[in-house]
Amino acid sequence: MACWVIGYGVIQFLAPVLIQRFGSGRPPQSKTIQFWTLTLTAVPAAIAIALQLGVPGNIAIASKAGDGD
């Protein structure tokens, strides 16, 4: 979960740069906002549900960290 929080923070930090570099210069359309809202809500919700169902944390976040490889 810490990796998700750190990664999310990095994306939030880089968002203005990414929008400026790859954006069209116009505000995002409502469909774009809806897509990203759903995506950025669904991922942590899925992680939370998996953890509540007893799925091990390393599986719930699909992390390879600390597996010895």
mmCIF file of N, CA and C in Angstrom:
data_model
loop_
_atom_site.group_PDB
_atom_site.id
_atom_site.type_symbol
_atom_site.label_atom_id
_atom_site.label_comp_id
_atom_site.label_asym_id
_atom_site.label_seq_id
_atom_site.Cartn_x
_atom_site.Cartn_y
_atom_site.Cartn_z
ATOM 1 N N MET A 1 0.827 -1.184 0.000
ATOM 2 C CA MET A 1 0.000 0.000 0.000
ATOM 3 C C MET A 1 0.869 1.246 0.000
ATOM 4 N N ALA A 2 1.997 1.181 0.688
ATOM 5 C CA ALA A 2 2.901 2.330 0.707
ATOM 6 C C ALA A 2 3.411 2.643 -0.695
ATOM 7 N N CYS A 3 3.670 1.608 -1.477
ATOM 8 C CA CYS A 3 4.114 1.832 -2.864
ATOM 9 C C CYS A 3 3.050 2.558 -3.659
ATOM 10 N N TRP A 4 1.786 2.179 -3.448
ATOM 11 C CA TRP A 4 0.687 2.853 -4.144
ATOM 12 C C TRP A 4 0.632 4.316 -3.729
ATOM 13 N N VAL A 5 0.734 4.601 -2.457
ATOM 14 C CA VAL A 5 0.659 5.984 -1.968
ATOM 15 C C VAL A 5 1.820 6.802 -2.528
ATOM 16 N N ILE A 6 3.011 6.245 -2.515
ATOM 17 C CA ILE A 6 4.175 6.954 -3.055
ATOM 18 C C ILE A 6 4.020 7.174 -4.558
ATOM 19 N N GLY A 7 3.624 6.140 -5.264
ATOM 20 C CA GLY A 7 3.408 6.271 -6.714
ATOM 21 C C GLY A 7 2.342 7.290 -7.048
ATOM 22 N N TYR A 8 1.254 7.281 -6.288
ATOM 23 C CA TYR A 8 0.174 8.243 -6.507
ATOM 24 C C TYR A 8 0.685 9.659 -6.257
ATOM 25 N N GLY A 9 1.488 9.831 -5.220
ATOM 26 C CA GLY A 9 2.058 11.146 -4.929
ATOM 27 C C GLY A 9 2.980 11.627 -6.035
ATOM 28 N N VAL A 10 3.766 10.715 -6.598
ATOM 29 C CA VAL A 10 4.651 11.081 -7.704
ATOM 30 C C VAL A 10 3.834 11.550 -8.905
ATOM 31 N N ILE A 11 2.773 10.824 -9.215
ATOM 32 C CA ILE A 11 1.919 11.219 -10.344
ATOM 33 C C ILE A 11 1.275 12.577 -10.080
ATOM 34 N N GLN A 12 0.810 12.797 -8.857
ATOM 35 C CA GLN A 12 0.226 14.098 -8.514
ATOM 36 C C GLN A 12 1.264 15.208 -8.663
ATOM 37 N N PHE A 13 2.491 14.927 -8.271
ATOM 38 C CA PHE A 13 3.563 15.903 -8.384
ATOM 39 C C PHE A 13 3.874 16.204 -9.849
ATOM 40 N N LEU A 14 3.867 15.168 -10.690
ATOM 41 C CA LEU A 14 4.216 15.328 -12.098
ATOM 42 C C LEU A 14 3.053 15.756 -12.981
ATOM 43 N N ALA A 15 1.839 15.713 -12.479
ATOM 44 C CA ALA A 15 0.657 15.999 -13.295
ATOM 45 C C ALA A 15 0.744 17.327 -14.040
ATOM 46 N N PRO A 16 1.101 18.426 -13.401
ATOM 47 C CA PRO A 16 1.170 19.683 -14.159
ATOM 48 C C PRO A 16 2.171 19.636 -15.321
ATOM 49 N N VAL A 17 3.311 18.978 -15.095
ATOM 50 C CA VAL A 17 4.321 18.866 -16.150
ATOM 51 C C VAL A 17 3.789 18.004 -17.290
ATOM 52 N N LEU A 18 3.165 16.883 -16.952
ATOM 53 C CA LEU A 18 2.627 15.981 -17.968
ATOM 54 C C LEU A 18 1.516 16.653 -18.763
ATOM 55 N N ILE A 19 0.656 17.380 -18.094
ATOM 56 C CA ILE A 19 -0.437 18.074 -18.790
ATOM 57 C C ILE A 19 0.122 19.132 -19.728
ATOM 58 N N GLN A 20 1.111 19.868 -19.262
ATOM 59 C CA GLN A 20 1.707 20.913 -20.091
ATOM 60 C C GLN A 20 2.411 20.309 -21.306
ATOM 61 N N ARG A 21 3.126 19.213 -21.100
ATOM 62 C CA ARG A 21 3.895 18.614 -22.194
ATOM 63 C C ARG A 21 3.014 17.864 -23.192
ATOM 64 N N PHE A 22 2.045 17.092 -22.694
ATOM 65 C CA PHE A 22 1.262 16.230 -23.577
ATOM 66 C C PHE A 22 -0.166 16.711 -23.791
ATOM 67 N N GLY A 23 -0.580 17.726 -23.063
ATOM 68 C CA GLY A 23 -1.945 18.222 -23.181
ATOM 69 C C GLY A 23 -2.145 19.090 -24.406
ATOM 70 N N SER A 24 -3.373 19.394 -24.683
ATOM 71 C CA SER A 24 -3.721 20.205 -25.845
ATOM 72 C C SER A 24 -3.795 21.687 -25.507
ATOM 73 N N GLY A 25 -3.597 22.031 -24.249
ATOM 74 C CA GLY A 25 -3.697 23.425 -23.844
ATOM 75 C C GLY A 25 -5.105 23.824 -23.433
ATOM 76 N N ARG A 26 -6.045 22.910 -23.629
ATOM 77 C CA ARG A 26 -7.439 23.169 -23.241
ATOM 78 C C ARG A 26 -7.749 22.392 -21.971
ATOM 79 N N PRO A 27 -8.742 22.840 -21.211
ATOM 80 C CA PRO A 27 -9.151 22.057 -20.031
ATOM 81 C C PRO A 27 -9.663 20.680 -20.470
ATOM 82 N N PRO A 28 -9.519 19.675 -19.618
ATOM 83 C CA PRO A 28 -9.997 18.335 -19.990
ATOM 84 C C PRO A 28 -11.516 18.307 -20.140
ATOM 85 N N GLN A 29 -11.977 17.457 -21.049
ATOM 86 C CA GLN A 29 -13.409 17.279 -21.257
ATOM 87 C C GLN A 29 -13.976 16.423 -20.137
ATOM 88 N N SER A 30 -15.290 16.463 -19.979
ATOM 89 C CA SER A 30 -15.935 15.733 -18.883
ATOM 90 C C SER A 30 -15.696 14.227 -18.978
ATOM 91 N N LYS A 31 -15.649 13.677 -20.182
ATOM 92 C CA LYS A 31 -15.407 12.235 -20.334
ATOM 93 C C LYS A 31 -14.008 11.862 -19.844
ATOM 94 N N THR A 32 -13.042 12.726 -20.077
ATOM 95 C CA THR A 32 -11.690 12.479 -19.593
ATOM 96 C C THR A 32 -11.661 12.504 -18.075
ATOM 97 N N ILE A 33 -12.320 13.483 -17.488
ATOM 98 C CA ILE A 33 -12.384 13.583 -16.028
ATOM 99 C C ILE A 33 -13.085 12.367 -15.436
ATOM 100 N N GLN A 34 -14.182 11.944 -16.044
ATOM 101 C CA GLN A 34 -14.909 10.775 -15.558
ATOM 102 C C GLN A 34 -14.043 9.520 -15.635
ATOM 103 N N PHE A 35 -13.317 9.349 -16.732
ATOM 104 C CA PHE A 35 -12.450 8.175 -16.897
ATOM 105 C C PHE A 35 -11.407 8.118 -15.790
ATOM 106 N N TRP A 36 -10.697 9.228 -15.576
ATOM 107 C CA TRP A 36 -9.632 9.220 -14.583
ATOM 108 C C TRP A 36 -10.172 9.141 -13.168
ATOM 109 N N THR A 37 -11.330 9.729 -12.918
ATOM 110 C CA THR A 37 -11.944 9.607 -11.596
ATOM 111 C C THR A 37 -12.279 8.152 -11.306
ATOM 112 N N LEU A 38 -12.898 7.486 -12.265
ATOM 113 C CA LEU A 38 -13.243 6.077 -12.087
ATOM 114 C C LEU A 38 -11.989 5.220 -11.905
ATOM 115 N N THR A 39 -10.999 5.440 -12.740
ATOM 116 C CA THR A 39 -9.769 4.647 -12.676
ATOM 117 C C THR A 39 -9.052 4.841 -11.342
ATOM 118 N N LEU A 40 -8.888 6.105 -10.933
ATOM 119 C CA LEU A 40 -8.133 6.380 -9.709
ATOM 120 C C LEU A 40 -8.926 6.062 -8.449
ATOM 121 N N THR A 41 -10.219 5.830 -8.585
ATOM 122 C CA THR A 41 -11.031 5.386 -7.456
ATOM 123 C C THR A 41 -11.089 3.862 -7.414
ATOM 124 N N ALA A 42 -11.185 3.247 -8.578
ATOM 125 C CA ALA A 42 -11.340 1.796 -8.651
ATOM 126 C C ALA A 42 -10.115 1.042 -8.157
ATOM 127 N N VAL A 43 -8.940 1.534 -8.466
ATOM 128 C CA VAL A 43 -7.723 0.802 -8.094
ATOM 129 C C VAL A 43 -7.575 0.676 -6.578
ATOM 130 N N PRO A 44 -7.594 1.787 -5.817
ATOM 131 C CA PRO A 44 -7.474 1.606 -4.364
ATOM 132 C C PRO A 44 -8.681 0.903 -3.753
ATOM 133 N N ALA A 45 -9.866 1.070 -4.360
ATOM 134 C CA ALA A 45 -11.040 0.360 -3.853
ATOM 135 C C ALA A 45 -10.864 -1.150 -4.030
ATOM 136 N N ALA A 46 -10.341 -1.560 -5.176
ATOM 137 C CA ALA A 46 -10.095 -2.984 -5.417
ATOM 138 C C ALA A 46 -9.061 -3.537 -4.437
ATOM 139 N N ILE A 47 -8.031 -2.750 -4.165
ATOM 140 C CA ILE A 47 -7.024 -3.174 -3.187
ATOM 141 C C ILE A 47 -7.659 -3.338 -1.814
ATOM 142 N N ALA A 48 -8.476 -2.361 -1.406
ATOM 143 C CA ALA A 48 -9.126 -2.422 -0.094
ATOM 144 C C ALA A 48 -10.059 -3.618 0.008
ATOM 145 N N ILE A 49 -10.836 -3.882 -1.030
ATOM 146 C CA ILE A 49 -11.762 -5.021 -1.026
ATOM 147 C C ILE A 49 -10.975 -6.332 -0.937
ATOM 148 N N ALA A 50 -9.910 -6.428 -1.729
ATOM 149 C CA ALA A 50 -9.097 -7.649 -1.693
ATOM 150 C C ALA A 50 -8.519 -7.885 -0.300
ATOM 151 N N LEU A 51 -8.027 -6.828 0.324
ATOM 152 C CA LEU A 51 -7.471 -6.978 1.675
ATOM 153 C C LEU A 51 -8.551 -7.387 2.674
ATOM 154 N N GLN A 52 -9.754 -6.834 2.545
ATOM 155 C CA GLN A 52 -10.861 -7.205 3.432
ATOM 156 C C GLN A 52 -11.273 -8.661 3.237
ATOM 157 N N LEU A 53 -11.098 -9.173 2.035
ATOM 158 C CA LEU A 53 -11.436 -10.568 1.748
ATOM 159 C C LEU A 53 -10.330 -11.536 2.151
ATOM 160 N N GLY A 54 -9.242 -11.000 2.697
ATOM 161 C CA GLY A 54 -8.169 -11.852 3.186
ATOM 162 C C GLY A 54 -7.072 -12.145 2.189
ATOM 163 N N VAL A 55 -7.070 -11.470 1.071
ATOM 164 C CA VAL A 55 -6.001 -11.664 0.095
ATOM 165 C C VAL A 55 -4.719 -11.068 0.681
ATOM 166 N N PRO A 56 -3.606 -11.797 0.627
ATOM 167 C CA PRO A 56 -2.359 -11.241 1.160
ATOM 168 C C PRO A 56 -2.008 -9.921 0.466
ATOM 169 N N GLY A 57 -1.435 -8.997 1.239
ATOM 170 C CA GLY A 57 -1.135 -7.669 0.731
ATOM 171 C C GLY A 57 -0.270 -7.660 -0.512
ATOM 172 N N ASN A 58 0.750 -8.537 -0.554
ATOM 173 C CA ASN A 58 1.624 -8.540 -1.728
ATOM 174 C C ASN A 58 0.899 -9.008 -2.984
ATOM 175 N N ILE A 59 -0.128 -9.800 -2.822
ATOM 176 C CA ILE A 59 -0.940 -10.224 -3.962
ATOM 177 C C ILE A 59 -1.947 -9.134 -4.319
ATOM 178 N N ALA A 60 -2.540 -8.528 -3.316
ATOM 179 C CA ALA A 60 -3.573 -7.510 -3.542
ATOM 180 C C ALA A 60 -3.051 -6.319 -4.323
ATOM 181 N N ILE A 61 -1.773 -5.981 -4.119
ATOM 182 C CA ILE A 61 -1.228 -4.839 -4.864
ATOM 183 C C ILE A 61 -0.295 -5.284 -5.978
ATOM 184 N N ALA A 62 -0.238 -6.580 -6.240
ATOM 185 C CA ALA A 62 0.567 -7.147 -7.330
ATOM 186 C C ALA A 62 2.008 -6.666 -7.262
ATOM 187 N N SER A 63 2.566 -6.735 -6.067
ATOM 188 C CA SER A 63 3.926 -6.261 -5.864
ATOM 189 C C SER A 63 4.897 -7.422 -5.871
ATOM 190 N N LYS A 64 6.037 -7.215 -6.479
ATOM 191 C CA LYS A 64 7.106 -8.202 -6.454
ATOM 192 C C LYS A 64 8.170 -7.828 -5.427
ATOM 193 N N ALA A 65 7.990 -6.702 -4.751
ATOM 194 C CA ALA A 65 8.987 -6.227 -3.791
ATOM 195 C C ALA A 65 9.156 -7.239 -2.667
ATOM 196 N N GLY A 66 10.384 -7.567 -2.363
ATOM 197 C CA GLY A 66 10.683 -8.435 -1.239
ATOM 198 C C GLY A 66 10.436 -9.904 -1.486
ATOM 199 N N ASP A 67 10.291 -10.316 -2.775
ATOM 200 C CA ASP A 67 10.048 -11.733 -3.009
ATOM 201 C C ASP A 67 11.342 -12.504 -3.229
ATOM 202 N N GLY A 68 12.491 -11.813 -3.092
ATOM 203 C CA GLY A 68 13.772 -12.504 -3.184
ATOM 204 C C GLY A 68 14.352 -12.541 -4.572
ATOM 205 N N ASP A 69 13.682 -11.988 -5.562
ATOM 206 C CA ASP A 69 14.215 -11.986 -6.936
ATOM 207 C C ASP A 69 14.995 -10.741 -7.215
#
